[in-house]
Structure formats: structure tokens, C-alpha cells
Coordinates of C-alpha atoms in Angstrom, one line a residue:
M1 CA 143.3 80.7 11.4
N2 CA 142.8 80.0 7.7
A3 CA 144.0 76.4 8.6
G4 CA 141.5 76.2 11.5
M5 CA 138.6 78.0 9.3
N6 CA 139.2 75.2 6.9
R7 CA 139.4 72.1 9.1
N8 CA 135.8 73.8 10.6
A9 CA 134.4 74.1 6.9
S10 CA 135.8 70.5 6.1
Y11 CA 134.1 69.1 9.3
L12 CA 131.0 70.7 8.4
V13 CA 130.7 69.7 5.0
R14 CA 131.3 65.8 6.0
L15 CA 129.1 66.5 8.9
V16 CA 126.2 67.7 6.1
S17 CA 127.5 64.8 4.0
I18 CA 126.5 62.2 6.5
V19 CA 123.1 63.9 7.6
W20 CA 122.1 63.7 4.0
R21 CA 122.9 60.3 3.3
R22 CA 121.1 59.1 6.4
R23 CA 118.1 61.3 5.6
G24 CA 118.2 59.9 2.1
A25 CA 118.5 56.3 3.5
R26 CA 115.4 56.8 5.8
H27 CA 113.6 58.2 2.7
A28 CA 114.7 55.2 0.5
G29 CA 113.4 52.7 3.6
A30 CA 110.3 54.7 3.9
E31 CA 109.6 54.8 0.2
L32 CA 110.6 50.5 0.3
L33 CA 108.0 50.3 3.1
R34 CA 105.3 52.3 1.1
A35 CA 105.9 50.2 -1.9
R36 CA 105.5 46.7 0.1
R37 CA 102.5 47.9 2.1
R38 CA 100.9 48.5 -1.1
L39 CA 102.0 45.3 -3.0
A40 CA 100.6 43.5 0.3
T41 CA 97.2 45.2 0.2
G42 CA 96.9 44.4 -3.4
V43 CA 98.2 40.7 -3.2
G44 CA 96.1 40.2 -0.3
A45 CA 92.7 41.8 -2.0
V46 CA 93.1 39.6 -4.8
L47 CA 93.7 36.5 -2.5
L48 CA 90.9 37.0 -0.3
G49 CA 88.6 37.9 -3.5
L50 CA 89.2 34.4 -4.7
V51 CA 89.1 32.7 -1.5
A52 CA 85.8 34.6 -0.9
L53 CA 84.6 33.2 -4.4
A54 CA 85.3 29.7 -3.7
F55 CA 83.6 29.8 -0.1
A56 CA 80.6 31.0 -1.9
A57 CA 80.8 28.3 -4.6
I58 CA 81.1 25.7 -1.8
S59 CA 78.7 26.9 0.6
D60 CA 75.9 26.9 -2.2
R61 CA 77.1 23.2 -3.1
A62 CA 76.8 22.4 0.4
Q63 CA 73.3 23.7 0.5
G64 CA 72.7 22.0 -2.7
A65 CA 73.8 18.6 -1.2
F66 CA 71.6 19.0 1.5
A67 CA 68.4 19.7 -0.6
A68 CA 69.2 16.4 -2.6
L69 CA 69.4 14.8 0.7
I70 CA 66.2 15.6 2.1
A71 CA 64.4 15.3 -1.4
H72 CA 64.9 11.3 -0.7
W73 CA 64.8 11.4 3.0
P74 CA 62.9 14.2 4.1
Y75 CA 63.1 13.2 8.0
A76 CA 66.7 12.6 7.8
P77 CA 67.6 16.0 9.3
L78 CA 66.0 15.0 12.6
L79 CA 69.3 12.6 13.1
L80 CA 71.5 14.2 10.9
T81 CA 71.3 18.3 12.1
P82 CA 71.8 17.5 15.7
A83 CA 74.7 15.3 15.2
L84 CA 76.4 17.7 12.9
F85 CA 75.6 20.9 15.6
A86 CA 77.3 18.8 18.1
A87 CA 80.0 17.6 16.2
V88 CA 80.9 21.1 15.0
V89 CA 80.7 22.8 18.2
W90 CA 82.9 19.7 20.0
V91 CA 85.5 20.2 16.9
T92 CA 85.4 24.2 17.4
R93 CA 85.9 23.7 21.1
R94 CA 88.6 21.3 20.9
S95 CA 90.8 22.6 18.0
A96 CA 89.8 26.1 17.0
P97 CA 87.5 28.2 20.1
Y98 CA 88.2 31.2 18.1
A99 CA 86.5 30.2 15.1
R100 CA 83.0 30.1 17.2
G101 CA 80.1 32.4 15.7
S102 CA 80.3 35.0 13.1
G103 CA 83.9 36.4 13.1
I104 CA 83.2 39.7 13.0
P105 CA 83.4 40.5 16.8
Q106 CA 87.2 38.7 16.5
V107 CA 88.3 41.0 13.7
I108 CA 86.9 44.0 16.0
A109 CA 88.9 42.9 18.9
A110 CA 92.0 42.0 17.0
S111 CA 92.1 45.5 15.7
R112 CA 92.1 47.3 18.8
A113 CA 95.5 45.8 19.3
P114 CA 96.9 44.5 16.4
D115 CA 100.1 42.2 15.9
T116 CA 99.9 40.8 19.6
P117 CA 99.6 37.1 20.3
P118 CA 96.1 37.2 21.4
S119 CA 95.3 39.1 18.2
N120 CA 97.1 37.0 16.1
A121 CA 95.4 33.8 17.5
L122 CA 92.0 35.4 16.6
V123 CA 92.8 35.7 12.9
S124 CA 95.2 33.1 12.5
L125 CA 95.1 31.4 9.1
W126 CA 94.6 27.8 11.1
T127 CA 91.3 29.4 12.7
A128 CA 90.6 30.8 9.4
S129 CA 90.4 27.4 7.7
V130 CA 88.5 25.9 10.3
K131 CA 86.0 28.6 10.2
F132 CA 86.0 28.0 6.4
V133 CA 85.6 23.9 6.6
L134 CA 83.0 24.0 9.5
T135 CA 80.8 26.5 8.3
V136 CA 80.4 24.6 5.0
V137 CA 79.7 21.6 7.4
M138 CA 76.9 23.6 9.1
L139 CA 75.4 24.1 5.7
L140 CA 75.6 20.6 4.8
G141 CA 73.5 20.2 7.8
G142 CA 71.2 22.9 7.0
A143 CA 71.8 25.2 9.8
S144 CA 70.5 29.0 9.5
V145 CA 74.2 30.7 8.9
G146 CA 75.7 32.8 6.6
R147 CA 79.3 33.1 5.0
E148 CA 79.6 36.8 5.1
G149 CA 80.7 37.3 9.1
P150 CA 82.9 34.2 8.3
T151 CA 84.4 35.7 5.0
V152 CA 85.4 38.8 7.3
Q153 CA 87.5 36.8 9.4
I154 CA 88.9 34.7 6.5
S155 CA 89.9 37.8 4.8
A156 CA 91.2 39.8 7.8
A157 CA 93.4 36.4 8.3
I158 CA 94.9 36.6 4.6
M159 CA 95.6 40.2 4.7
V160 CA 97.5 39.9 7.9
K161 CA 99.5 36.6 6.5
V162 CA 100.3 38.6 3.5
H163 CA 101.5 41.6 5.1
R164 CA 103.6 39.6 7.4
Y165 CA 105.1 37.6 4.6
L166 CA 106.2 41.1 2.9
R167 CA 107.4 41.9 6.1
V168 CA 105.0 44.9 6.6
P169 CA 103.8 46.2 9.9
I170 CA 100.4 44.9 11.2
T171 CA 98.4 47.7 12.2
S172 CA 94.7 48.2 12.5
G173 CA 94.1 49.4 9.1
V174 CA 95.4 45.8 7.6
L175 CA 92.9 44.3 9.6
I176 CA 90.0 46.6 8.9
A177 CA 91.0 46.7 5.1
G178 CA 90.8 43.1 5.0
G179 CA 87.3 42.5 6.9
A180 CA 85.9 45.4 4.8
A181 CA 87.0 43.7 1.4
G182 CA 85.6 40.5 2.5
V183 CA 82.1 42.0 3.0
A184 CA 82.5 43.7 -0.6
A185 CA 83.6 40.5 -2.1
A186 CA 81.1 38.2 -0.4
F187 CA 78.1 40.5 -1.3
N188 CA 79.7 41.8 -4.7
T189 CA 78.9 44.9 -2.9
P190 CA 82.2 47.6 -2.7
L191 CA 80.1 50.6 -1.0
A192 CA 78.6 48.3 1.5
G193 CA 82.7 47.0 2.5
V194 CA 83.6 50.6 2.7
A195 CA 80.4 51.6 4.8
F196 CA 81.1 48.2 7.0
A197 CA 84.6 49.4 7.9
I198 CA 83.6 52.8 9.1
E199 CA 80.4 51.6 11.2
E200 CA 81.6 48.2 12.4
L201 CA 85.3 47.8 12.3
A202 CA 87.0 50.9 12.8
A203 CA 87.1 52.4 16.0
A204 CA 89.1 55.5 14.6
Y205 CA 88.5 56.3 11.1
E206 CA 91.5 57.9 9.7
Q207 CA 92.6 59.0 6.3
R208 CA 95.3 56.4 6.3
V209 CA 93.1 53.6 6.8
A210 CA 90.7 55.1 4.6
V211 CA 92.7 54.7 1.5
L212 CA 94.1 51.1 2.5
V213 CA 90.5 50.0 3.0
M214 CA 89.0 51.6 -0.3
G215 CA 92.0 50.0 -2.5
A216 CA 91.4 46.5 -0.8
V217 CA 87.8 46.8 -1.5
M218 CA 88.2 47.9 -5.1
I219 CA 90.7 45.3 -5.6
A220 CA 88.6 42.3 -4.0
G221 CA 85.3 43.9 -6.2
L222 CA 87.3 43.8 -8.9
V223 CA 88.1 39.9 -8.8
S224 CA 84.9 39.2 -7.8
L225 CA 83.4 41.3 -10.9
G226 CA 86.1 39.5 -13.1
I227 CA 85.2 35.9 -12.1
A228 CA 81.9 35.7 -10.9
G229 CA 80.5 38.6 -13.6
D230 CA 78.2 41.7 -12.7
Y231 CA 75.6 39.7 -10.8
V232 CA 72.7 41.4 -8.1
Y233 CA 73.0 39.2 -5.0
F234 CA 69.2 39.3 -4.4
G235 CA 68.0 40.1 -7.8
V236 CA 66.7 43.2 -9.3
M237 CA 63.9 45.4 -7.8
R238 CA 62.5 48.2 -9.7
E239 CA 59.6 49.1 -8.2
T240 CA 59.2 52.4 -6.0
L241 CA 56.7 54.2 -3.6
G242 CA 55.1 57.2 -3.5
V243 CA 55.4 60.0 -1.0
S244 CA 52.2 59.3 0.8
A245 CA 53.1 55.8 0.9
V246 CA 56.2 56.1 2.3
L247 CA 55.1 58.1 5.1
M248 CA 52.6 55.1 6.3
I249 CA 54.9 52.3 5.7
T250 CA 58.3 53.8 6.8
P251 CA 57.5 54.0 10.5
V252 CA 55.6 51.0 10.9
A253 CA 58.5 49.1 9.1
G254 CA 61.3 50.8 11.0
V255 CA 59.8 50.6 14.7
L256 CA 58.7 46.8 14.5
G257 CA 61.5 45.6 12.2
G258 CA 64.0 47.5 14.7
A259 CA 62.2 46.2 17.8
A260 CA 62.3 42.7 16.5
G261 CA 66.0 42.8 15.4
G262 CA 66.6 44.1 18.6
L263 CA 64.9 41.5 19.9
F264 CA 67.3 39.2 18.3
S265 CA 70.6 41.1 19.7
R266 CA 69.1 40.7 23.4
L267 CA 68.4 37.1 23.6
V268 CA 72.0 36.4 21.8
L269 CA 73.8 38.9 24.1
G270 CA 71.6 37.7 27.3
F271 CA 72.3 34.1 26.9
A272 CA 76.1 34.6 27.6
G273 CA 75.5 36.1 30.8
A274 CA 71.7 35.3 32.2
R275 CA 71.9 33.3 35.7
W276 CA 68.5 31.7 35.0
R277 CA 69.2 27.8 36.0
P278 CA 67.9 26.4 32.6
I279 CA 70.3 28.8 30.8
A280 CA 73.1 28.1 32.8
A281 CA 72.8 24.6 32.8
A282 CA 72.8 24.7 28.8
R283 CA 76.0 26.8 28.9
A284 CA 77.5 23.9 31.1
H285 CA 76.7 21.4 28.9
P286 CA 77.4 22.9 25.1
I287 CA 77.6 19.8 23.0
L288 CA 74.3 18.8 24.1
F289 CA 72.6 22.2 24.0
A290 CA 74.1 22.3 20.4
A291 CA 72.6 19.3 19.9
G292 CA 69.1 20.5 20.9
C293 CA 69.8 23.3 18.7
G294 CA 70.3 21.6 15.7
L295 CA 66.9 19.4 16.5
T296 CA 65.2 23.0 16.6
V297 CA 66.7 24.0 13.3
A298 CA 65.2 20.3 11.9
V299 CA 61.9 20.5 13.1
L300 CA 61.7 24.2 11.9
G301 CA 62.6 23.3 8.5
I302 CA 60.5 20.3 8.3
A303 CA 57.5 22.2 9.3
T304 CA 58.0 25.1 6.8
G305 CA 59.1 22.8 3.8
G306 CA 62.7 23.4 4.0
A307 CA 62.1 27.3 3.9
T308 CA 64.3 27.8 7.0
W309 CA 67.4 26.0 6.5
G310 CA 70.4 27.3 4.9
T311 CA 71.5 31.0 4.2
G312 CA 68.1 31.7 3.3
Y313 CA 69.1 33.5 -0.2
G314 CA 66.7 31.5 -2.3
A315 CA 63.3 32.4 -0.1
T316 CA 64.7 36.2 0.0
R317 CA 65.4 36.6 -3.5
L318 CA 61.9 35.3 -4.2
L319 CA 60.5 38.0 -2.1
V320 CA 62.6 40.7 -3.1
E321 CA 61.3 39.7 -6.8
G322 CA 57.5 39.6 -5.6
H323 CA 56.7 35.9 -5.1
G324 CA 55.2 35.6 -1.7
Q325 CA 56.3 32.9 0.8
S326 CA 53.8 31.8 3.8
D327 CA 53.6 34.2 6.5
W328 CA 55.3 31.6 9.1
F329 CA 58.3 31.8 7.0
G330 CA 59.6 35.2 9.0
P331 CA 59.2 34.0 12.5
A332 CA 60.3 30.7 11.9
K333 CA 63.4 32.1 10.3
F334 CA 63.9 34.0 13.3
L335 CA 63.8 31.2 15.7
A336 CA 66.2 29.0 13.4
A337 CA 68.7 31.8 13.2
L338 CA 68.5 32.3 17.1
A339 CA 68.9 28.6 17.6
T340 CA 72.0 28.5 15.3
T341 CA 73.4 31.5 16.8
L342 CA 73.2 30.2 20.2
S343 CA 74.8 27.1 19.5
G344 CA 78.1 28.8 19.4
A345 CA 79.0 27.0 15.9
P346 CA 80.8 29.0 13.2
G347 CA 78.7 30.8 11.1
G348 CA 77.5 34.4 10.3
I349 CA 74.2 36.1 10.8
F350 CA 74.0 38.9 8.0
A351 CA 72.4 36.4 5.4
P352 CA 70.1 34.8 7.8
S353 CA 68.8 38.3 9.0
L354 CA 68.1 39.5 5.8
A355 CA 66.2 36.4 5.3
V356 CA 64.5 37.3 8.5
G357 CA 63.7 40.7 7.6
A358 CA 62.5 39.6 4.4
G359 CA 60.0 37.2 6.1
F360 CA 59.0 40.5 8.2
G361 CA 58.7 42.6 4.8
N362 CA 56.2 39.6 3.7
L363 CA 54.2 40.3 6.4
L364 CA 54.0 44.0 6.0
A365 CA 52.9 43.4 2.5
G366 CA 50.3 41.5 3.4
V367 CA 49.1 44.9 5.4
F368 CA 50.1 47.6 2.6
H369 CA 48.6 45.2 0.1
N370 CA 48.0 47.9 -2.3
Q371 CA 51.7 48.8 -2.3
P372 CA 54.5 47.1 -4.5
A373 CA 55.1 43.7 -2.7
G374 CA 59.1 44.1 -3.6
A375 CA 59.4 47.7 -2.2
V376 CA 57.5 46.4 1.3
V377 CA 60.0 43.5 1.3
L378 CA 63.0 45.8 1.0
L379 CA 61.6 48.2 3.5
G380 CA 61.0 45.3 6.2
M381 CA 64.7 43.8 5.4
T382 CA 66.4 46.9 6.2
A383 CA 64.5 47.6 9.5
Y384 CA 65.2 44.1 10.4
F385 CA 68.6 44.2 9.7
V386 CA 69.6 47.2 11.4
G387 CA 67.9 45.9 14.2
V388 CA 70.3 43.4 14.8
V389 CA 73.4 44.8 13.5
R390 CA 73.3 48.7 14.4
A391 CA 74.5 49.4 11.3
P392 CA 72.0 51.9 9.2
L393 CA 74.7 52.7 6.5
T394 CA 75.9 49.6 6.0
A395 CA 72.3 47.9 6.0
V396 CA 70.9 50.5 3.3
I397 CA 74.0 50.1 0.9
I398 CA 73.8 46.2 1.0
V399 CA 70.1 46.4 0.3
M400 CA 70.4 49.0 -2.3
E401 CA 73.6 47.2 -4.1
A402 CA 72.2 43.9 -3.7
T403 CA 69.1 44.7 -5.1
A404 CA 69.7 47.5 -7.6
A405 CA 66.8 49.6 -6.0
R406 CA 68.2 53.0 -6.2
G407 CA 64.5 54.5 -6.5
L408 CA 64.2 53.3 -2.8
I409 CA 67.0 54.9 -1.2
L410 CA 65.5 57.9 0.6
P411 CA 62.9 55.6 1.9
L412 CA 65.4 52.8 2.8
F413 CA 67.7 55.3 4.7
A414 CA 64.6 57.0 6.6
T415 CA 63.7 53.3 7.6
A416 CA 67.0 52.4 8.9
L417 CA 67.3 55.5 10.8
I418 CA 63.9 54.7 12.6
A419 CA 65.0 51.1 12.9
D420 CA 68.3 51.9 14.7
G421 CA 66.3 53.9 17.2
A422 CA 63.7 51.4 18.0
S423 CA 66.3 48.5 18.3
A424 CA 68.4 50.7 20.8
F425 CA 65.4 50.9 22.7
V426 CA 65.0 47.1 22.7
C427 CA 68.8 46.2 23.3
R428 CA 71.4 49.3 24.4
E429 CA 74.2 47.3 23.6
R430 CA 75.4 46.8 19.8
L431 CA 75.6 42.9 18.7
Y432 CA 78.8 42.5 17.4
H433 CA 80.5 44.9 19.9
G434 CA 78.7 42.9 22.9
L435 CA 80.1 39.3 21.6
A436 CA 83.5 40.9 21.4
K437 CA 83.4 41.4 24.9
P438 CA 85.2 38.2 25.8
F439 CA 87.8 38.5 22.7
L440 CA 88.4 42.2 24.1
A441 CA 89.5 41.1 27.5
L442 CA 91.8 38.6 25.9
V443 CA 93.1 41.0 23.7
E444 CA 93.5 43.7 26.0
G445 CA 94.4 41.7 29.1
K446 CA 97.5 40.0 27.5
A447 CA 98.7 43.3 25.8
A448 CA 98.6 45.4 28.8

């Protein structure tokens, strides 16, 4: 009997020892995976921060080269811009169809079914590389594009590649963190990166994703800060508004700016599904239509003395700092951004939308001429930008961080909330989520 008890005790000891060793192995494996995930996030954030800075520098040089060209040959864009639009759309459709447009809809779609073949195609390094090059080419032709949306897609691709190289599972958090860090690095606005992840990229924002996002944003922001310095994207704006001025201007800016931004979104989303014969014919001949869009951008640029070409960063900064522009700048930039977006070429709408909003704010400043012009411009920027992207928190934080306008935080939030409601009245569907539908159908259809 004692021998049997000893055998049972020995068996129990061996069983406990095996379970303990297996538990230890699992714990060690989990710790190793956690360490690799942290390393992948850190390395990815550093790389995408460097790429974002390089993208910004090259984009600025491309705009400078275009400005030098038109200084010598003012009417060259009438031939150059349509030709480049057509060529870029042709190359995009043939070699990297997922590089078209902003890039944010692709990341939204890929995050719904991460690490599947369709999602991998949307955020591949090849797609990101083509996006990088073709966006720069568009700026060489004076296109009204921004680099922030493309930076989101490029950053997500870099983050995915690093995680895959270090054998870390690709989750939605990886894509969201990459995209958010891209926004932070592009604008030098870390808080806006976190807000953008919450409002636009994340369908379900969990604590685990929050930590990943904040870590990536912090590292990418430090890379940008260390290399480019503590610059303010649109210049410093110290002016404020009194309570009575806020009560007068905020509703006007919010309603009109939000409605104008909603109109832009409605036109962009409506173009894809409209059955009107001229629009259907345009969709059937995309290269020719892109050339027509390029010609429109060229004519608008010549008519406004070059104000509508490129990202609009220079004109926006002047308006924020209180230097007025022509009253036609806002409407003309609206048409230039719309033509560029409808062309289907790679390029973002963040910076052009902020520029259009600044032009709208410039019109408001003429109406409320007794108030500080820079402060009114910021309210117009916020209202129109919210109307386009329907992300009030992101818009307010971008404008606040990019102009150091902390004294206007409450008027900006009030304007953003009003603009969001006005935009929803004009266009129910949010722009990026509407543009993501074809990519979502691809991802969810093949993942099912």
C-alpha cells in the first residue's frame, strides 16, 4: 500500500513538474512576443518618422521646382499639369491601383481584416513606395494635394513590414498605430495623431491599442522633433476672441464652413456612383478625365497667380499670420482640390482642405472686420476641415497644435461641433469611410 502511495506521489510530482515547465515555457514565450512587439513598434515608429520627414522635404523641393518653372514659363502648366495628371493616373492604374487617392481609406479597410492577402496589398511597401513617388510627381505639376493622407498609408506599410520581419502578429492595432504616428510626424502634432486614431482609424478603440498608438506616436514625434526642431506647422497665432465675438462668429463659421465641407464630400462620394451620362462617360475614360482635371488645376493656378497650386501651405500660413489673400482664393482652392481629388491620382486632402478653410476664414474676416483676422481664419479652417473629414477632435487638435492657438481652444471646439452637424446635414456619409467601401468589399469579401 505504501509502495502504491509512493508511486502515486511520484507520478503527481512529475505531473506538477511537467505542468510547471510548460507554464513557464508559455510565460517565457509570451514575454518574448511582448518584447518583440515593443521592439517592432519602436523601430517602426523611428523609421516612419524618418520617412515622413524625407517625404516632407522632397515634397517641398518639388513645389519649389514647380514654382521656379512657372517663374520662367508662366503658361507651362497648361501643358505640363494635364500631362502629369494623365501619366500619374495611368501609372497608378497599371502598377499600383491601391495607391490611388488619399491613403487613409486603404488603412481603414486594412485594419478591419489585418494580415490577410487583400489587406497586405493595401499596405504593402510597393504600394507605399509608388504612393511616395507619385505624390511628389503630382506636386511637380502643381496639383492641389497634401502629403498627410499618403503619409498615413506609407507609415502603416512600414509598421506592418517591421512587425512581419520581427515575426510579430499583424493586428488592427499595428495598422492604427502606424497611421496615427504618420499623422503626428507629418504635422508635428502628437496629440492629433492619437485623436485621429480614435476618430478615423479605430472601429473599436481598446486599451491595448491605445498603448500601442501612444507609444508609436511618441517615438515618431520625438524623431520629428529631434531632426526638424520644435516648429509650428502653420505659424504662431496668439490672437483671441472675446465672448461676444465668439457668440457671433462661431455659429456662422460652423454652419457655413461645415456645409461647404459637406458639399465637397458629397461631390467626391457622388462622383463614384452617379449615373448622369457625362459623369459616367468621364469614369469610362479615366486617363482623359485626369488630363481634364489637370487642365482645370492649371487654369485656376494661372488665374490666381499661383495661389491654388500645391498643398496651399504657404497661403494658409500667410492667412493665419494675418496677411490677407484675394477673396477668390478659398473658392478657387476648393475647385482645385476637388478636381485633383476626382482625378484619382495619389495625394491627400488634409492640407488642401485646411487651405480652403483658411480661404473661407479669410472671407469671414472681411465680414467681421473688427475682429482679429488670424483668429477668424482659424475658425474658418476648423469649420471647413471638420465639414470634409467629420473628425472634430482631430481638426481642433491639429489646428491648435499647428498654430499654437491655445487661447482659442473653446471657440474652436464650439465651431467644430456645429460644423460636424452642418456637414452631416449636407452629406450623411463620412468621406473617408465612404471612400473605403471598395477596399472594404475587397478585404471582407476575400477574408470571408
